XYZ file of N, CA, C and O in Angstrom:
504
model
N 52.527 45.952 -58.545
C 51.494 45.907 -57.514
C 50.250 46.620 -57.992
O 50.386 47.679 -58.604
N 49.078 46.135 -57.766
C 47.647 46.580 -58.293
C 47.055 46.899 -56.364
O 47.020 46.145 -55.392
N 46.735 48.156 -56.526
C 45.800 48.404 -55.257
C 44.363 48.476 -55.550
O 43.798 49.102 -56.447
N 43.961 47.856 -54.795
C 42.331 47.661 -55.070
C 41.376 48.479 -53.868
O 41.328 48.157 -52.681
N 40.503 49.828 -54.634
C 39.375 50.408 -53.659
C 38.488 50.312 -53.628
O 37.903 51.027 -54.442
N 37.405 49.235 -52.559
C 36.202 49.343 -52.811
C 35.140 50.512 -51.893
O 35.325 50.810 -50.713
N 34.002 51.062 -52.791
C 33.127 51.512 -51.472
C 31.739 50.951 -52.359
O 31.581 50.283 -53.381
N 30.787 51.661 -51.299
C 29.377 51.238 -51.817
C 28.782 50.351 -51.096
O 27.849 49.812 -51.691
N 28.973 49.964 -49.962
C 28.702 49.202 -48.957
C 27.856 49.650 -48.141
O 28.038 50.838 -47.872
N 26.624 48.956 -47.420
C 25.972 49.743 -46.211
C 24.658 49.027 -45.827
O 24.438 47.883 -46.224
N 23.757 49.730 -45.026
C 22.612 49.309 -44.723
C 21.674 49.583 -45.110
O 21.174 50.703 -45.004
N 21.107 48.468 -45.753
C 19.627 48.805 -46.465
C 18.766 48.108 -46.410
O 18.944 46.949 -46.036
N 17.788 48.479 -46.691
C 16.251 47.534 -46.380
C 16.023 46.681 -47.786
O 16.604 46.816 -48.862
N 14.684 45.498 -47.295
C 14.473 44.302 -48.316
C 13.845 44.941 -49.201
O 12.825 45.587 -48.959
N 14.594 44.795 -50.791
C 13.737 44.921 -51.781
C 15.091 46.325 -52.528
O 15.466 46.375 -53.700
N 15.345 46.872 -51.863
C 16.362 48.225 -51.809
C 17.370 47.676 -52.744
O 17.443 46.493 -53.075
N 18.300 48.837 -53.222
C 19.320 48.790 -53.986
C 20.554 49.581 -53.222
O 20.553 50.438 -52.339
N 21.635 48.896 -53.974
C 23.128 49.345 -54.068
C 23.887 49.253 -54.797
O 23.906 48.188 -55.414
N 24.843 50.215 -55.105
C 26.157 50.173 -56.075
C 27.492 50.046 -55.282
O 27.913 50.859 -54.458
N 28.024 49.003 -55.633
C 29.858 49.173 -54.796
C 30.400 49.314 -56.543
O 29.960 49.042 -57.661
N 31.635 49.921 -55.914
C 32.560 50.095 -57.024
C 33.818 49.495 -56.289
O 34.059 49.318 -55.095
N 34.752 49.169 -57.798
C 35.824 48.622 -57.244
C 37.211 49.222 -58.341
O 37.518 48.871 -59.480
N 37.689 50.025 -57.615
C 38.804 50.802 -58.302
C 40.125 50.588 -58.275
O 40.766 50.906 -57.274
N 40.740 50.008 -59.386
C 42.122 49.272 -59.424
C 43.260 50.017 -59.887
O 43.169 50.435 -61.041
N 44.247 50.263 -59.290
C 45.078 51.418 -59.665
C 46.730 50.601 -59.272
O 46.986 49.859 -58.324
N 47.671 51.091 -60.423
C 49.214 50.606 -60.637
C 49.352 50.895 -61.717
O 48.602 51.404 -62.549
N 50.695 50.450 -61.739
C 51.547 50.523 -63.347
C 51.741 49.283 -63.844
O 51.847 48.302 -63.109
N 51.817 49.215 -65.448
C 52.145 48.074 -66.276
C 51.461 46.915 -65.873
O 51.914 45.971 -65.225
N 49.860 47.141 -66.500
C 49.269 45.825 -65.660
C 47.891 45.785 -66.779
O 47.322 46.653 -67.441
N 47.795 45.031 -66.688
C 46.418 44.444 -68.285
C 45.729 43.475 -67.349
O 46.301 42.471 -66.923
N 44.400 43.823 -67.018
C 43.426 43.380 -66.148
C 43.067 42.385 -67.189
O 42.830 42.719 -68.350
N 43.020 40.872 -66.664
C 42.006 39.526 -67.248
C 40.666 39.260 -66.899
O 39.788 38.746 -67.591
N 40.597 39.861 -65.214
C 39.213 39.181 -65.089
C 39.065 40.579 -63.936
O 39.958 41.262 -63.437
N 37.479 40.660 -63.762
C 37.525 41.431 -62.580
C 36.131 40.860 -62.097
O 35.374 40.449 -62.977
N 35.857 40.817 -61.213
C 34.419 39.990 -59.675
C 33.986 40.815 -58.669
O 34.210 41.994 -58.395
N 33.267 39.886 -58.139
C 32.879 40.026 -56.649
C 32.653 38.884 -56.336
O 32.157 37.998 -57.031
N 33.068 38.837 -55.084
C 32.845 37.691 -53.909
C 32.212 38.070 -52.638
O 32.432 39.146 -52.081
N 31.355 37.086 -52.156
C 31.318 37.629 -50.775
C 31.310 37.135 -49.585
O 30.160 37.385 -49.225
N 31.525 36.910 -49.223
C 31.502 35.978 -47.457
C 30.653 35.942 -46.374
O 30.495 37.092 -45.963
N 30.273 35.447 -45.977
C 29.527 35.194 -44.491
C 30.100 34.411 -43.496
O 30.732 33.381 -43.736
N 29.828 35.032 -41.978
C 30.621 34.270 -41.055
C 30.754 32.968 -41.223
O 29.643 32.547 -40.902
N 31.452 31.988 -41.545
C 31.740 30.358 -40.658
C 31.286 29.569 -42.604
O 31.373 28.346 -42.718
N 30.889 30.362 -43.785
C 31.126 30.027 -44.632
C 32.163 30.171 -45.535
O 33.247 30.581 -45.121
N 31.974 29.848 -46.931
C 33.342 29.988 -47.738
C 32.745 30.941 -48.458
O 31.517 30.902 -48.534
N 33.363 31.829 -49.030
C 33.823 32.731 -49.802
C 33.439 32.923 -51.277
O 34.338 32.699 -52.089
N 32.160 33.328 -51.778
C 31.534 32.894 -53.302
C 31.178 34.014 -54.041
O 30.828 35.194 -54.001
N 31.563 32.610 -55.055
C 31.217 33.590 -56.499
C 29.923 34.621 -56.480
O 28.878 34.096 -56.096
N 29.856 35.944 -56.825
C 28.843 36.870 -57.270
C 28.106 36.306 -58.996
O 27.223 35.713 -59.616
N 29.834 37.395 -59.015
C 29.938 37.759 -60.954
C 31.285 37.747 -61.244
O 32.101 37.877 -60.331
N 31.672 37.591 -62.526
C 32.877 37.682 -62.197
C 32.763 38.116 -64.111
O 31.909 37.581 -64.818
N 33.728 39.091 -64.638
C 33.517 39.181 -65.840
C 35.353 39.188 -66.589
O 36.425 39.375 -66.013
N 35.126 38.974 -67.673
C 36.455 38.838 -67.989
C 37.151 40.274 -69.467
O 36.278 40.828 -70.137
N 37.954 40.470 -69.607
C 38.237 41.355 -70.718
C 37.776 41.554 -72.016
O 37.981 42.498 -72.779
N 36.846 40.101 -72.226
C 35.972 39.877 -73.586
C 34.826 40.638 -73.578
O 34.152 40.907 -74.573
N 34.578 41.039 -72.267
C 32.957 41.586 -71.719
C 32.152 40.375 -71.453
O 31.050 40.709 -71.018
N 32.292 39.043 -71.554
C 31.567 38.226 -70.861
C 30.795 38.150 -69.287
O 31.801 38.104 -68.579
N 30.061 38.126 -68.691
C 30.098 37.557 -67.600
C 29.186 36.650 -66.962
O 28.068 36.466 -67.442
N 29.598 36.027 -65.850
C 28.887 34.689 -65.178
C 28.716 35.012 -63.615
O 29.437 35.231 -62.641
N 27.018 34.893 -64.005
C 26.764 35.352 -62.566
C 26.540 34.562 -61.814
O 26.541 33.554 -62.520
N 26.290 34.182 -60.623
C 25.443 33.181 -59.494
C 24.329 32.924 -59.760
O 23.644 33.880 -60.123
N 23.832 31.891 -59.714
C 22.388 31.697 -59.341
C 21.272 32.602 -58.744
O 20.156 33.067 -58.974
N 22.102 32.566 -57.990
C 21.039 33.949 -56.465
C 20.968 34.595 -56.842
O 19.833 35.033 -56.654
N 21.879 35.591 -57.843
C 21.710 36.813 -57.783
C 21.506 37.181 -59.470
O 21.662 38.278 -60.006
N 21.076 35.787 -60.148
C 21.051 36.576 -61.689
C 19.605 37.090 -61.916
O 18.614 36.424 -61.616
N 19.559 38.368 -62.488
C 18.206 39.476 -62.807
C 18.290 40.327 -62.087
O 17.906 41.434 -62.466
N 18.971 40.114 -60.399
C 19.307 41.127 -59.306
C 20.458 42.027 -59.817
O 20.340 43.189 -60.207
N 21.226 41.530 -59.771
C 22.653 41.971 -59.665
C 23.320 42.528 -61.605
O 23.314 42.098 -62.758
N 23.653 43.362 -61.039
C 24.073 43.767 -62.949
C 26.060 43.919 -62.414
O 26.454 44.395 -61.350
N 26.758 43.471 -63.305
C 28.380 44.076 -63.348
C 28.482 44.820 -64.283
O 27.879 44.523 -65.314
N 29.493 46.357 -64.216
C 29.575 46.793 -65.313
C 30.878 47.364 -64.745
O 31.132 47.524 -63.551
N 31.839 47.708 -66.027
C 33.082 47.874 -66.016
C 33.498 49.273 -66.919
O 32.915 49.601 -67.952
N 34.642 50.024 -66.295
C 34.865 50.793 -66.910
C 36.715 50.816 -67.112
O 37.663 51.115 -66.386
N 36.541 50.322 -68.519
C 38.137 50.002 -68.811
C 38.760 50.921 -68.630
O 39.862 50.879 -68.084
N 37.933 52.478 -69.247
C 39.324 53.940 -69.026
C 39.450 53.758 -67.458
O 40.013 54.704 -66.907
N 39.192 53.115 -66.942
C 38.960 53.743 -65.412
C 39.686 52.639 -64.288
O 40.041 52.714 -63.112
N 39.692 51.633 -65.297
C 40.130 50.198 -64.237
C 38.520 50.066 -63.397
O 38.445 49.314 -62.425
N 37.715 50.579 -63.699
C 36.697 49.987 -62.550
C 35.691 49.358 -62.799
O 35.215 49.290 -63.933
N 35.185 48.774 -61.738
C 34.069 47.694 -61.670
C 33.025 48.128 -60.714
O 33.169 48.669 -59.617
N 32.185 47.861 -61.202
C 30.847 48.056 -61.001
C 29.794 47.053 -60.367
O 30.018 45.943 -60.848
N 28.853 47.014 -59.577
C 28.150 46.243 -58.961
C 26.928 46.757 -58.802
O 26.900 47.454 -57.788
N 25.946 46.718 -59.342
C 24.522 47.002 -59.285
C 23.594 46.067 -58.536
O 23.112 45.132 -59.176
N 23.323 46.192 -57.407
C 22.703 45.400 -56.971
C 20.854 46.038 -56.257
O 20.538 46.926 -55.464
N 20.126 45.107 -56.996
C 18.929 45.811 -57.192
C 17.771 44.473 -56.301
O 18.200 43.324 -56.406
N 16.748 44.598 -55.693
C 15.779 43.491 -55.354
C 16.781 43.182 -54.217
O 17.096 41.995 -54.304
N 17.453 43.843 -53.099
C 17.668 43.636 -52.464
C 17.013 42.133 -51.524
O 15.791 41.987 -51.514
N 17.849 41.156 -50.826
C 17.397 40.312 -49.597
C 18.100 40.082 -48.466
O 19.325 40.151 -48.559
N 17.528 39.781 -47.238
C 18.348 39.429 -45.885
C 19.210 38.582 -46.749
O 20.149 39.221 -47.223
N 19.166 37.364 -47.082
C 20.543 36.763 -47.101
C 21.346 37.244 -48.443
O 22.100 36.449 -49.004
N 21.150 38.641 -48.965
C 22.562 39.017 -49.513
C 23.078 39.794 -48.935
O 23.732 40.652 -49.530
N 22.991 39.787 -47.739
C 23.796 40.471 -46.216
C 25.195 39.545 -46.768
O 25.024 38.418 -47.233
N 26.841 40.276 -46.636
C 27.592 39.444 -46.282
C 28.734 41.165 -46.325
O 28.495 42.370 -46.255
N 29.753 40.448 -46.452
C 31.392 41.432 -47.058
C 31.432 40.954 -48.118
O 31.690 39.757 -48.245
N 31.243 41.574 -48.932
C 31.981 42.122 -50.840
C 32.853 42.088 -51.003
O 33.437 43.013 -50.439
N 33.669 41.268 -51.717
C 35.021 41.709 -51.666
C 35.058 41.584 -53.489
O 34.596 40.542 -53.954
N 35.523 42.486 -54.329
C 36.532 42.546 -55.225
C 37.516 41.802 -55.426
O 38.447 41.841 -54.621
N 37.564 40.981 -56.489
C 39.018 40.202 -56.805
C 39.253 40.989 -58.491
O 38.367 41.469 -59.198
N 40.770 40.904 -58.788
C 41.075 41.219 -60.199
C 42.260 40.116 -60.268
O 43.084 39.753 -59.429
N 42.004 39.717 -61.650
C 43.629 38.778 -62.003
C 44.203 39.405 -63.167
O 43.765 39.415 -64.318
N 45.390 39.997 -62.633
C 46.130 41.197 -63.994
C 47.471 40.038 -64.761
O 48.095 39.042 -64.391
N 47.424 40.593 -65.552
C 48.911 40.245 -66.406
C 49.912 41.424 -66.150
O 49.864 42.549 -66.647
N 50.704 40.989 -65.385
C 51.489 41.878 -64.435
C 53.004 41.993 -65.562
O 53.875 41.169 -65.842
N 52.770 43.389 -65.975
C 54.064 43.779 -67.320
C 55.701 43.815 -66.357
O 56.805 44.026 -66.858
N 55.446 43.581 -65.099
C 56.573 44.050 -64.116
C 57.081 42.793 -64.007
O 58.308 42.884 -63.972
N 56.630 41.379 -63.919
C 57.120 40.208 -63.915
C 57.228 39.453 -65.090
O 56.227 39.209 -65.764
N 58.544 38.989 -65.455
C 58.410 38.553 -65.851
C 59.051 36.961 -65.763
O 60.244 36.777 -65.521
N 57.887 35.615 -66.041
C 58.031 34.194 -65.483
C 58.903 33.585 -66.565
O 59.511 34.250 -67.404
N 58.911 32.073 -66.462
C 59.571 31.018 -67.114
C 58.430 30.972 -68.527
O 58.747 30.442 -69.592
N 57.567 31.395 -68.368
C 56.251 31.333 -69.856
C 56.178 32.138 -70.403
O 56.170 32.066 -71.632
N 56.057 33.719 -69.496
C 55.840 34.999 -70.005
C 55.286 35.314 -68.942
O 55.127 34.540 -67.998
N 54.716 37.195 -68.998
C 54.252 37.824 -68.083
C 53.570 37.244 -67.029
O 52.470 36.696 -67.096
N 54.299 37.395 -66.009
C 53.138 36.467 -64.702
C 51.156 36.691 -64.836
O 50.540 36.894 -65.882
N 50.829 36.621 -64.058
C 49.222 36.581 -63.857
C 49.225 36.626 -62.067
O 49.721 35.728 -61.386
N 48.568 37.859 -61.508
C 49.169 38.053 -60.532
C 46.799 38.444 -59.971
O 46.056 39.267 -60.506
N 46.548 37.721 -59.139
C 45.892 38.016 -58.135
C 45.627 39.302 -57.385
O 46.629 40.000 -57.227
N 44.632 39.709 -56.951
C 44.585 40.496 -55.897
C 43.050 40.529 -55.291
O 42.105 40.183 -56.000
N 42.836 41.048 -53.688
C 41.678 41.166 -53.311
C 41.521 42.901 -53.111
O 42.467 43.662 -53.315
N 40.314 43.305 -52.729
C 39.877 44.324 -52.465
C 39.617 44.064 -50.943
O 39.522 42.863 -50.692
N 39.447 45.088 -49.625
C 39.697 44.889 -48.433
C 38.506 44.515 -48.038
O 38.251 44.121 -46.900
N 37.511 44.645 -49.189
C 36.111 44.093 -48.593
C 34.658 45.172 -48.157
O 34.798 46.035 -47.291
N 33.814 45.047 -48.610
C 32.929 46.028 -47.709
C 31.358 45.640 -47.051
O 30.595 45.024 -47.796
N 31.064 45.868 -46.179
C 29.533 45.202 -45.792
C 28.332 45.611 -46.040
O 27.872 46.745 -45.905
N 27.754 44.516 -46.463
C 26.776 45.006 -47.265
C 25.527 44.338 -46.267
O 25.585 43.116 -46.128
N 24.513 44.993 -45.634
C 23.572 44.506 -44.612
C 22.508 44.855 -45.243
O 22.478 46.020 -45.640
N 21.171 43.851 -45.563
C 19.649 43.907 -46.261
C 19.142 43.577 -44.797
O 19.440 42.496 -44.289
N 18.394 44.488 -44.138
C 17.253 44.132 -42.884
C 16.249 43.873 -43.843
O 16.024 44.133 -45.025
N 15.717 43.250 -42.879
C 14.047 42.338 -43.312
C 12.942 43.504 -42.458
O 11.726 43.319 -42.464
């Protein structure tokens, strides 16, 4: 099991900045990918950034030059820089990680096991 903590969430004005972090903690577990997503009422659920163990990452449209990811492997954590704040990057944040879980093991090899972070709100007034 991987528990996921996010904070860094809150209210801020247009143009303003924020940092969420996202802190992943368990045993026997080799992180593949780590993100952000975020949601708005009565929509679906989208891609930020999402970066993978190579140090690659792929950001959104909306938010590339805004938004920086940065990761800290000693640490399991992820990082979210979000800078040039706007009303519509108002939503809930949520953290996803996909680990190679050393505790399962499948019909291929080590499972690949999902998880979310509980989410946090992030509000830009105009």
């Amino acid at each position: 099991q991987v528990q996921l903590v996010e904070s860094g969430g809150g209210l801020v004005q247009t143009g303003g900045s924020l940092r969420l972090s996202c802190a992943a903690s368990g045993s026997r577990f080799s992180v593949k990918t780590m993100g952000w997503y975020r949601q708005v009422p009565g929509k679906e659920r989208e891609l930020v950034a999402v970066g993978n163990s190579g140090g690659s990452t792929n950001y959104a449209d909306s938010v590339k030059g805004r938004f920086t990811v940065s990761r800290d492997n000693t640490k399991n954590t992820l990082y979210l820089q979000m800078n040039s704040l706007k009303p519509e990057d108002t939503a809930v944040y949520y953290c996803n990680v996909v680990v190679v879980d050393f505790t399962a093991w499948g019909t291929t090899g080590w499972e690949t096991q999902e998880y979310w972070g509980q989410g946090t709100q992030v509000t830009v007034s105009s």
